[in-house]
Amino acid sequence: MNGRLRPRALLTGLLLGLVLCVYTPYNNAVLGGVPLGGGHFPLAPFFILAWLFVLDAGVARLTRKPPVLSGVELLVVWLMMTLFSAIGYAGLSETFLVNVTAPQRYARDAYRWAEVLGPLLPDAWFPHSAEAVRQLFQGIKGGRDMSVFQILSAIPWGVWLPPLIVWSLFILGAYFVMVCLTVLFGRQWVVNERVNFPLLRVPLLMGEALDQRQLSSWWTDRFLLIGLVLAGALHLLNGLHFYYPSVPQLPTLVLAGSYFPKFGLFSGFYKLKLYFIPAFVGFAFLTTRQISFSMWFFHLAAGLLFGLLYVLGWQLPEAALGTTLGPDLARPEGAQTIGAYAVFFVFLLWLARYHLKETFGRLVRPFHRGDESPHGTPPREWGPPVWPLAGLVLGMVFLTVWCRWFGLPWLGAVLLPMAFMLVMLVVSRLVCQGGLPYFTLTAAPSDGIVGLFGTGVLGSAGVAATAIMQKVLFLDVREAVAPTLFHGAKIRESARPDRRNLVLVAIGLSLVLALAAAFATMLYLGHRYGLRELRLDWATQTVLANFENAQRLVDQPVGPNRWLMTYAGFGALVMFALIYCYYKLPWWPLHPLGYLAAYSAGMKILWYPFFLGWLCNHLVLHYGGTRLYNKVRFLFIGLILGDFLMGGIYAVIGMFSSQAYAVFPL
């Protein structure tokens, strides 16, 4: 790619991003249409990007001029749309208003929150008007017949602005730390380690083809067309069956659990499902074989471990974990991920040790004339920037002070932000290198702290505050911002060196404007329709469960959990052994990332597509080598494009009908 990046790309990204940020909640929560976001490679941004590439190339061909937007510029537009889409719904606003109004809204519905949690929670976090909360959930009387400006003027902004401003400081502070982590580690991952970014392969190839004026030949590649037709035909047939049941369908889900016993060695596969999702098979094919193999292998190994513990009589009841806040931490075996995450985080630091050492050296000694070599001083741009390290320290200090100000003891105020960022860095590596379009956490960041140190390290007020803080940004990572920022680091390296800061400007503008637009949109929808009338069942259920668990921990403080520590320690040992073998043995077939994802709910959907992608990748490279791979990969690119194009078409159809066929089961 030519690396050209101009302000017009930022303006385009802001315009399209704002449209997505405003329309996505309306589509998902009001219309109940095909989810436009969700996952780490959301539907709507890529669907729009694909058509932008086609239109840009078409205009350039007709006018015989260079494309209006270069490949890098269109990738920046996609990056901005993805950030807006994430913050606009699944990555923040879907649960935010329910989260900050739950103590008032549900305190009287047989919950003891007003009695137990009320005195512990900061007043500044919540709106101080029962009438305003009631109006948000029930809607303004006659609101559906009012205009947009009438609704906005009827919102009691004096009640909502104070808590929104307070939370915006925390959210933007966390985003700033994530940006600093991205710049600090992005160069290490992209330049030094040459990390593969499977989810970005198709957009990058399209950008290269556009800049080389070869996009038309790229789209007409015979292997790409075969994949495009296969995926398109599958969803055309199944979509017709959805709207007209008399039309036959090709099932994309097989309930394989019925073939396994409920008890015994294979009882862990009792609920096994086989999803066939062409796009996910394509992502797995573009991922390295070692990683794609490890993803499905460790998921099946986790199921086998469940049955093995049952046969040996070592299986623990779910109650052995005590009260946890993790979204998928249902079994004690899942606590292995706590130790595995910690060890893998240390491994990431160890891999980046020279890069971090150089950055730290430039920070403490910005300029030293005595070290000049006889060949002259190298240009400063050759070295890593120092501001991300300084910004990271200042951002973590800010988050620590925030936690301390709102009730956490000093030790908890230090440990909690560190746990948040540890999880975000590891999740980002898992998504970006593993090519996972959908991923969920197993254990919450606070589960590790409480399990290892007990609730005393947080205190009663800290337990209640922690439950709310991590629910805002660090618990539901289905569409987290951090992995998208690291994808932005890869895009940033594709831009010309003198234009790379524009990518950071685009990210900063997107984060700030998306946050404001997301809050305003959800307040508007709540006052127009009423939150209770929106499709927010999942958000409400998870928020209520979060508060209930926090209440239990406050009512019954606990010490360190020996079973959680045992499994976390076992997970740490396994991860250490995997890292050692991965780093020292060239023939070692397993990658540590697979172990990190083994207990994620997302792997219940992804394991079979990753098995198919790995199998195809292995057969192609084994029998045809890289020459055949370079040809056949376009078939799998066609599968990705076919799924997303058909998904976008059905999403458009869903805007005008009461039902919508969903290509992706997310």
XYZ file of C-alpha atoms in Angstrom:
666
model
C 0.000 0.000 0.000
C 1.146 3.526 -0.731
C 0.582 4.639 2.871
C -1.186 7.865 1.918
C -3.435 9.207 4.673
C -5.353 12.502 4.475
C -7.932 14.278 6.650
C -10.714 13.264 4.234
C -10.389 9.707 5.563
C -10.961 10.929 9.122
C -14.027 12.911 8.072
C -15.453 9.898 6.241
C -14.789 7.649 9.220
C -16.391 10.105 11.644
C -19.501 10.463 9.491
C -20.026 6.735 8.933
C -19.041 5.939 12.505
C -21.569 8.339 13.979
C -24.285 6.862 11.775
C -23.431 3.364 13.006
C -23.167 4.504 16.626
C -26.650 5.993 16.499
C -28.354 3.368 14.340
C -26.869 0.183 15.868
C -28.733 0.498 19.224
C -31.952 1.325 17.378
C -31.551 -1.674 15.074
C -30.557 -4.131 17.793
C -32.688 -2.974 20.730
C -35.777 -1.507 19.043
C -36.158 -3.292 15.708
C -34.608 -6.562 16.851
C -32.861 -6.839 13.493
C -29.660 -8.638 12.555
C -26.969 -7.454 15.030
C -24.840 -4.908 13.217
C -22.027 -5.233 15.736
C -20.910 -8.013 18.013
C -17.585 -9.795 17.989
C -14.169 -8.453 17.111
C -14.840 -8.318 13.370
C -18.367 -6.836 13.346
C -20.722 -7.203 10.423
C -21.712 -3.631 9.534
C -18.237 -2.000 9.388
C -16.815 -4.684 7.094
C -19.934 -4.801 4.922
C -19.667 -1.039 4.399
C -15.900 -1.309 3.854
C -16.295 -3.919 1.106
C -18.704 -1.683 -0.808
C -16.446 1.343 -0.272
C -13.604 -0.577 -1.907
C -15.817 -1.470 -4.864
C -17.144 2.093 -5.274
C -13.706 3.642 -4.874
C -12.187 1.351 -7.501
C -15.169 1.874 -9.826
C -14.936 5.672 -9.649
C -11.169 5.546 -10.223
C -11.633 3.344 -13.268
C -14.350 5.538 -14.773
C -12.503 8.817 -14.187
C -9.041 7.370 -14.904
C -7.793 9.099 -11.761
C -6.284 7.754 -8.531
C -8.813 6.372 -6.020
C -10.562 8.976 -3.884
C -9.433 7.098 -0.775
C -6.295 4.952 -0.664
C -6.137 1.490 0.843
C -4.759 2.735 4.160
C -7.397 5.461 4.291
C -10.207 2.953 3.849
C -8.678 0.778 6.575
C -8.670 3.788 8.910
C -12.342 4.355 8.030
C -13.042 0.715 8.958
C -11.115 1.147 12.211
C -13.177 4.190 13.172
C -16.473 2.521 12.255
C -15.539 -0.508 14.363
C -14.753 1.670 17.393
C -18.016 3.580 17.023
C -19.973 0.345 16.601
C -18.380 -1.239 19.680
C -18.902 1.703 22.017
C -22.341 2.389 20.579
C -23.752 -0.904 21.781
C -22.163 -4.223 22.776
C -18.859 -2.746 23.939
C -20.377 -0.256 26.408
C -23.830 1.275 26.110
C -25.875 -1.948 25.945
C -25.391 -2.530 29.671
C -24.231 0.873 30.925
C -27.534 2.591 31.741
C -28.971 -0.600 33.216
C -25.816 -0.915 35.313
C -25.918 2.594 36.800
C -29.685 2.587 37.420
C -30.103 -0.950 38.786
C -29.681 0.006 42.487
C -32.662 2.363 42.241
C -34.742 0.489 39.679
C -34.571 -2.992 41.198
C -33.789 -2.310 44.877
C -37.419 -2.888 45.851
C -37.963 -6.021 43.759
C -37.092 -8.471 46.564
C -33.466 -7.313 46.501
C -31.653 -5.897 49.536
C -29.436 -3.571 47.556
C -30.677 -0.401 49.234
C -29.855 -1.946 52.596
C -26.600 -3.761 51.791
C -25.025 -1.971 48.820
C -26.612 1.477 49.075
C -24.408 2.804 51.911
C -21.271 1.445 50.198
C -21.719 2.765 46.655
C -20.628 6.318 45.738
C -23.515 8.727 45.216
C -21.686 10.379 42.317
C -22.053 7.237 40.203
C -25.840 7.259 40.020
C -28.696 9.611 39.087
C -30.375 11.120 42.148
C -33.959 11.088 40.970
C -36.322 8.159 41.240
C -38.640 9.903 38.792
C -35.861 10.243 36.191
C -35.047 6.529 36.483
C -38.728 5.592 36.235
C -39.093 7.780 33.148
C -36.028 6.176 31.556
C -37.421 2.666 31.984
C -41.052 3.436 31.164
C -40.500 6.149 28.581
C -42.059 9.586 28.281
C -45.828 9.520 28.019
C -46.629 9.923 24.335
C -42.920 9.794 23.513
C -43.369 7.632 20.440
C -45.332 10.428 18.804
C -42.794 13.125 19.656
C -40.004 14.380 17.415
C -36.315 13.811 18.073
C -35.809 17.370 19.345
C -38.837 17.144 21.621
C -37.488 13.957 23.193
C -34.002 15.418 23.648
C -35.418 18.574 25.232
C -37.594 16.505 27.592
C -34.666 14.488 28.972
C -33.756 15.770 32.489
C -30.141 16.501 31.589
C -29.518 18.053 34.998
C -30.043 14.620 36.550
C -28.075 12.596 34.000
C -25.083 14.790 33.195
C -23.327 14.621 36.607
C -23.044 10.788 36.749
C -22.296 10.611 33.012
C -19.438 13.080 33.404
C -18.043 11.147 36.371
C -18.192 7.861 34.476
C -16.803 9.479 31.323
C -13.649 10.384 33.247
C -13.174 6.748 34.247
C -14.008 5.378 30.785
C -11.814 7.863 28.908
C -9.014 7.274 31.416
C -9.241 3.535 30.745
C -9.321 4.169 26.983
C -6.243 6.382 27.281
C -4.366 3.587 29.073
C -5.432 1.151 26.340
C -4.164 3.514 23.647
C -0.837 3.808 25.461
C -0.624 0.016 25.708
C -1.413 -0.221 22.007
C 1.346 2.172 20.946
C 3.811 0.679 23.442
C 3.253 -2.963 22.483
C 1.906 -2.455 18.954
C 5.337 -1.740 17.505
C 6.702 -4.807 19.288
C 3.965 -7.069 17.935
C 3.859 -5.681 14.397
C 7.514 -4.896 13.679
C 9.611 -7.013 16.038
C 7.526 -10.174 16.412
C 5.753 -9.997 13.049
C 2.518 -11.177 14.628
C -0.037 -12.434 12.138
C -3.355 -10.563 12.197
C -5.753 -13.069 10.566
C -8.843 -10.895 10.978
C -7.104 -8.088 9.065
C -5.802 -10.201 6.190
C -8.780 -9.641 3.890
C -8.986 -5.829 4.399
C -5.204 -5.548 3.950
C -5.245 -7.564 0.724
C -8.118 -5.465 -0.593
C -6.198 -2.290 0.246
C -3.104 -3.526 -1.564
C -5.160 -4.472 -4.629
C -6.827 -1.052 -4.656
C -3.549 0.845 -4.516
C -2.107 -1.321 -7.288
C -5.218 -0.686 -9.437
C -5.899 -4.434 -9.491
C -9.066 -4.669 -7.410
C -11.214 -5.774 -10.358
C -8.887 -8.693 -11.116
C -8.728 -9.425 -7.384
C -12.516 -9.754 -7.191
C -12.612 -11.950 -10.320
C -10.098 -14.505 -9.060
C -11.681 -17.888 -9.778
C -10.976 -19.309 -6.323
C -12.446 -16.216 -4.673
C -15.558 -16.474 -6.831
C -15.972 -20.162 -5.897
C -15.855 -19.321 -2.185
C -18.156 -16.346 -2.681
C -20.718 -18.469 -4.545
C -20.573 -21.301 -2.006
C -21.206 -19.032 0.981
C -23.770 -16.973 -0.922
C -25.706 -20.045 -2.081
C -25.739 -21.487 1.438
C -27.254 -18.362 2.971
C -29.561 -17.721 0.032
C -31.112 -21.151 0.519
C -31.246 -20.921 4.326
C -32.553 -17.362 4.162
C -35.374 -18.433 1.869
C -36.151 -21.264 4.292
C -36.282 -18.733 7.140
C -38.874 -16.613 5.340
C -40.608 -19.484 3.506
C -40.357 -22.697 5.581
C -41.443 -24.847 2.641
C -38.051 -24.199 1.024
C -35.486 -26.813 2.172
C -32.401 -25.760 4.093
C -28.824 -26.897 4.635
C -28.315 -27.109 8.425
C -25.306 -25.223 9.765
C -25.649 -26.566 13.307
C -25.390 -30.196 14.407
C -26.209 -31.082 18.022
C -23.527 -33.712 18.465
C -23.992 -33.968 22.227
C -26.728 -36.565 21.832
C -24.068 -39.034 20.668
C -22.202 -38.845 23.985
C -23.264 -40.139 27.422
C -24.317 -37.766 30.179
C -22.004 -39.522 32.625
C -18.612 -41.113 32.174
C -15.342 -40.327 30.437
C -16.969 -38.454 27.559
C -19.569 -36.612 29.634
C -17.790 -33.336 28.893
C -19.104 -33.577 25.324
C -22.732 -34.033 26.354
C -23.600 -30.544 25.050
C -21.175 -30.518 22.106
C -22.278 -28.485 19.081
C -20.876 -28.360 15.561
C -21.347 -24.988 13.865
C -20.493 -24.540 10.207
C -19.811 -20.849 9.604
C -17.901 -20.301 6.332
C -16.358 -16.962 7.378
C -14.965 -18.455 10.571
C -13.517 -21.358 8.602
C -11.847 -18.730 6.406
C -10.357 -16.907 9.403
C -9.040 -20.213 10.760
C -7.442 -21.047 7.396
C -5.637 -17.691 7.383
C -4.374 -18.289 10.934
C -1.112 -20.178 11.414
C -1.583 -23.946 11.616
C -0.102 -24.229 15.084
C -2.628 -21.759 16.494
C -5.687 -23.068 14.622
C -4.817 -26.620 15.699
C -4.368 -25.560 19.324
C -7.720 -23.758 19.433
C -9.862 -26.816 18.749
C -7.481 -29.273 20.437
C -7.503 -27.539 23.825
C -11.268 -27.016 23.721
C -11.812 -30.750 23.227
C -9.121 -31.520 25.810
C -11.034 -29.380 28.327
C -14.154 -31.475 27.681
C -12.147 -34.680 28.090
C -10.668 -33.395 31.369
C -14.195 -32.874 32.687
C -15.048 -36.528 32.054
C -11.690 -37.777 33.339
C -12.169 -35.991 36.659
C -15.646 -37.521 36.876
C -14.318 -41.054 36.289
C -11.527 -40.606 38.829
C -13.915 -39.154 41.395
C -11.997 -35.886 41.570
C -14.714 -33.681 40.132
C -15.594 -30.768 42.392
C -19.063 -29.234 42.687
C -19.651 -25.768 41.300
C -20.042 -24.460 44.846
C -16.332 -25.084 45.450
C -15.551 -21.841 43.641
C -17.780 -19.804 45.932
C -19.290 -16.592 44.583
C -17.605 -15.368 41.399
C -18.259 -12.547 38.949
C -16.866 -14.181 35.810
C -19.347 -14.564 32.935
C -18.330 -18.171 32.115
C -16.665 -19.360 35.333
C -19.231 -22.101 35.988
C -16.847 -24.973 36.805
C -13.729 -25.077 39.021
C -11.684 -26.276 36.032
C -12.263 -22.900 34.390
C -10.158 -21.251 37.102
C -7.096 -22.540 35.252
C -7.410 -19.503 33.019
C -6.595 -17.171 35.949
C -3.101 -18.585 36.371
C -2.669 -19.034 32.617
C -3.477 -15.371 31.943
C -0.953 -14.207 34.549
C 1.879 -16.354 33.176
C 1.131 -15.439 29.572
C 1.150 -11.739 30.525
C 4.651 -12.211 31.973
C 5.627 -13.977 28.742
C 4.453 -10.986 26.696
C 6.559 -8.693 28.882
C 9.545 -11.023 28.471
C 9.196 -11.058 24.688
C 9.118 -7.258 24.690
C 11.951 -6.867 27.227
C 14.436 -5.257 24.837
C 11.786 -2.989 23.353
C 10.596 -1.925 26.811
C 14.163 -1.470 28.000
C 14.944 0.771 25.036
C 11.764 2.762 25.591
C 12.507 3.187 29.286
C 16.071 4.240 28.496
C 14.865 6.907 26.087
C 12.408 8.104 28.719
C 14.927 8.556 31.531
C 17.745 9.723 29.224
C 15.994 11.574 26.379
C 19.263 12.953 25.033
C 22.872 12.139 25.970
C 25.640 13.564 23.831
C 28.329 11.457 25.475
C 27.000 8.292 23.858
C 27.417 9.457 20.264
C 29.063 6.836 18.092
C 31.735 7.656 15.475
C 29.110 6.953 12.824
C 26.799 9.651 14.152
C 23.607 9.592 16.175
C 20.753 7.588 14.620
C 17.576 9.529 13.863
C 15.164 9.704 16.782
C 12.333 8.277 14.701
C 14.224 4.994 14.472
C 13.600 4.361 18.138
C 10.290 3.770 19.915
C 8.297 6.776 21.166
C 8.526 7.399 24.903
C 5.191 9.112 25.537
C 3.179 5.832 25.654
C 5.229 4.607 28.617
C 4.842 7.901 30.459
C 1.160 8.016 29.549
C 0.672 4.444 30.735
C 2.160 5.271 34.136
C 0.092 8.446 34.487
C -3.069 6.676 33.306
C -2.606 3.851 35.801
C -2.014 6.388 38.562
C -5.264 8.102 37.579
C -7.223 4.821 37.666
C -5.645 3.951 41.025
C -6.616 7.311 42.496
C -10.111 6.884 41.042
C -10.521 3.498 42.739
C -9.136 4.843 46.025
C -11.367 7.928 45.888
C -14.474 5.783 45.508
C -13.859 3.408 48.376
C -11.183 0.805 47.612
C -8.251 0.278 50.001
C -4.869 1.286 48.599
C -3.796 -2.291 47.859
C -7.050 -3.063 46.055
C -6.910 0.277 44.237
C -3.492 -0.689 42.864
C -4.257 -4.336 42.063
C -7.600 -3.809 40.321
C -6.466 -1.502 37.465
C -3.439 -3.760 36.972
C -5.755 -6.775 36.675
C -7.966 -4.884 34.232
C -5.074 -4.031 31.918
C -3.461 -7.472 32.262
C -6.666 -9.046 31.003
C -7.079 -6.513 28.185
C -3.514 -7.036 26.913
C -3.820 -10.833 26.940
C -7.281 -10.749 25.310
C -5.942 -8.423 22.611
C -3.100 -10.818 21.809
C -5.499 -13.752 21.800
C -7.898 -12.065 19.385
C -5.304 -10.449 17.116
C -2.912 -13.388 16.773
C -5.476 -16.141 17.212
C -7.926 -14.735 14.668
C -10.906 -15.076 17.006
C -13.878 -13.125 15.656
C -15.806 -13.876 18.858
C -14.413 -14.295 22.364
C -15.717 -14.074 25.913
C -13.897 -14.066 29.229
C -14.088 -17.088 31.501
C -13.096 -15.439 34.800
C -13.544 -11.801 35.744
C -10.441 -9.762 36.670
C -11.756 -9.494 40.236
C -12.154 -13.279 40.514
C -8.400 -13.677 40.538
C -7.928 -10.996 43.196
C -10.712 -12.284 45.470
C -9.758 -15.936 44.956
C -6.107 -15.342 45.779
C -6.391 -12.699 48.510
C -10.008 -12.818 49.703
C -12.498 -9.962 49.835
C -10.480 -8.179 52.530
C -8.098 -6.758 49.951
C -11.019 -4.857 48.399
C -13.153 -4.220 51.463
C -16.942 -4.213 51.483
C -17.175 -0.919 49.620
C -14.515 -2.078 47.195
C -16.352 -5.316 46.382
C -19.513 -3.402 45.494
C -17.627 -0.757 43.509
C -15.511 -3.343 41.695
C -18.567 -5.241 40.496
C -19.899 -2.103 38.804
C -16.570 -0.826 37.428
C -15.581 -4.050 35.719
C -19.095 -4.520 34.331
C -18.745 -1.183 32.549
C -15.674 -2.088 30.495
C -13.770 -5.170 31.619
C -16.234 -8.038 31.919
C -18.136 -8.365 28.638
C -15.328 -8.406 26.059
C -17.478 -9.652 23.172
C -16.757 -6.374 21.372
C -14.031 -4.853 23.524
C -12.152 -1.798 22.308
C -8.623 -3.025 23.094
C -8.295 -5.685 20.324
C -9.575 -3.166 17.776
C -6.926 -0.694 18.932
C -4.220 -3.296 18.319
C -5.653 -3.876 14.854
C -5.214 -0.130 14.520
C -1.535 -0.554 15.384
C -1.151 -2.852 12.376
C -2.959 -0.338 10.153
C -0.806 2.470 11.566
C 2.376 0.697 10.492
C 0.993 0.552 6.927
C 0.746 4.353 6.770
C 3.615 6.601 5.823
C 5.803 7.470 8.849
C 4.936 11.161 8.635
C 1.176 10.392 8.623
C 0.988 7.754 11.355
C -0.004 10.222 14.040
C -3.207 10.847 12.073
C -4.242 7.289 12.954
C -3.927 8.171 16.639
C -5.944 11.330 16.026
C -8.629 9.219 14.345
C -8.684 6.832 17.297
C -8.879 9.653 19.836
C -11.704 11.414 18.026
C -13.591 8.155 17.614
C -13.357 7.239 21.299
C -14.503 10.647 22.560
C -17.296 11.222 20.040
C -18.514 7.615 20.223
C -18.813 7.869 24.002
C -20.898 11.062 23.789
C -23.051 9.717 20.944
C -23.607 6.377 22.695
C -24.816 8.009 25.924
C -27.103 10.414 24.067
C -28.546 7.669 21.849
C -29.382 5.287 24.679
C -30.931 8.100 26.727
C -33.009 9.070 23.701
C -34.184 5.495 23.073
C -34.952 5.004 26.752
C -37.078 8.131 27.000
C -38.816 7.488 23.688
C -39.619 3.782 24.085
C -38.676 2.921 27.677
C -35.720 0.673 28.499
C -38.072 -2.063 29.675
C -39.582 -2.219 26.174
C -36.219 -2.582 24.462
C -34.548 -5.903 23.719
C -32.152 -5.653 26.656
C -32.977 -8.952 28.350
C -29.391 -10.209 28.286
C -28.059 -6.890 29.607
C -30.612 -6.808 32.418
C -30.029 -10.415 33.452
C -26.252 -10.090 33.563
C -26.392 -6.797 35.484
C -28.789 -8.244 38.057
C -26.604 -11.339 38.457
C -23.581 -9.081 38.915
C -25.265 -7.103 41.700
C -26.562 -10.268 43.377
C -23.071 -11.769 43.489
C -21.630 -8.526 44.828
C -24.284 -8.527 47.554
C -23.381 -12.099 48.539
C -19.709 -11.177 48.836
C -20.578 -8.177 51.003
C -22.951 -10.207 53.186
C -20.482 -13.072 53.556
C -16.851 -11.946 53.132
C -14.531 -14.740 52.093
C -10.849 -15.480 52.364
C -8.571 -17.014 49.759
C -10.252 -19.924 47.959
C -7.963 -22.945 48.093
C -9.653 -24.732 45.194
C -9.464 -21.682 42.967
C -5.824 -21.247 43.950
C -5.184 -24.919 43.188
C -6.656 -24.767 39.707
C -5.118 -21.350 39.020
C -1.740 -22.718 40.079
C -2.225 -25.747 37.849
C -3.134 -23.437 34.969
C -0.001 -21.388 35.593
C 2.184 -24.517 35.534
C 0.572 -25.784 32.330
C 0.985 -22.399 30.682
C 4.632 -22.217 31.753
C 5.279 -25.673 30.287
C 3.487 -24.742 27.048
C 5.469 -21.519 26.709
C 8.762 -23.319 27.373
C 8.044 -26.001 24.779
C 6.713 -23.461 22.281
C 9.812 -21.291 22.624
C 12.461 -24.021 22.831
C 11.183 -26.871 20.636
C 10.768 -26.057 16.921
C 8.671 -29.186 16.355
C 6.227 -28.475 19.213
C 2.666 -28.509 17.747
C 0.752 -26.640 20.478
C 0.482 -22.885 20.928
C -0.220 -21.339 24.382
C -3.066 -19.227 22.970
C -5.213 -22.336 22.555
C -5.041 -23.034 26.277
C -6.134 -19.482 27.083
C -9.288 -19.875 24.972
C -10.151 -23.450 25.990
C -12.894 -22.546 28.476
C -14.307 -19.519 26.674
C -17.963 -19.758 25.667
C -16.940 -18.441 22.265
C -15.033 -21.648 21.541
C -18.288 -23.611 21.721
C -19.085 -21.905 18.423
C -15.574 -21.583 17.004
C -13.950 -24.929 17.696
C -15.421 -26.773 14.710
C -14.783 -23.975 12.152
C -11.206 -23.854 13.459
C -10.912 -27.611 13.033
C -12.087 -27.359 9.415
C -9.828 -24.373 8.725
C -6.811 -26.135 10.227
C -7.524 -29.340 8.304
C -7.797 -27.511 4.975
C -4.671 -25.479 5.707
C -2.731 -28.618 6.615
C -3.799 -30.554 3.522
C -3.082 -27.659 1.156
C 0.407 -26.980 2.533
C 1.232 -30.673 2.846
C 0.319 -31.620 -0.711
C 0.715 -28.356 -2.617
C 3.109 -26.198 -0.608
C 3.029 -22.414 -0.521
C 2.349 -22.193 -4.253
C -1.010 -23.939 -3.900
C -1.697 -22.118 -0.626
C -1.350 -18.711 -2.287
C -3.987 -19.753 -4.804
C -6.412 -21.617 -2.544
C -6.412 -18.951 0.172
C -8.623 -16.863 -2.124
C -11.313 -19.540 -1.837
C -11.403 -18.971 1.911
C -11.288 -15.218 1.411
C -14.358 -15.734 -0.770
C -16.046 -17.605 2.084
C -15.404 -14.626 4.380
C -16.683 -12.130 1.836
C -19.711 -14.262 1.004
C -20.754 -14.572 4.634
C -20.391 -10.871 5.382
C -21.987 -9.668 2.163
C -24.979 -11.959 2.653
C -25.138 -10.997 6.310
C -25.223 -7.323 5.354
C -27.915 -7.897 2.738
C -30.116 -9.727 5.239
C -29.476 -6.955 7.760
C -30.822 -4.438 5.239
C -33.839 -6.672 4.597
C -34.400 -6.889 8.349
C -34.778 -3.108 8.549
C -37.994 -3.383 6.566
C -39.445 -6.623 7.932
C -40.496 -7.938 11.310
C -38.090 -10.888 11.075
C -34.440 -11.115 10.121
C -32.278 -14.066 9.102
C -28.960 -13.967 10.994
C -25.914 -15.333 9.195
C -23.798 -15.361 12.374
C -25.044 -17.032 15.597
C -23.676 -14.311 17.889
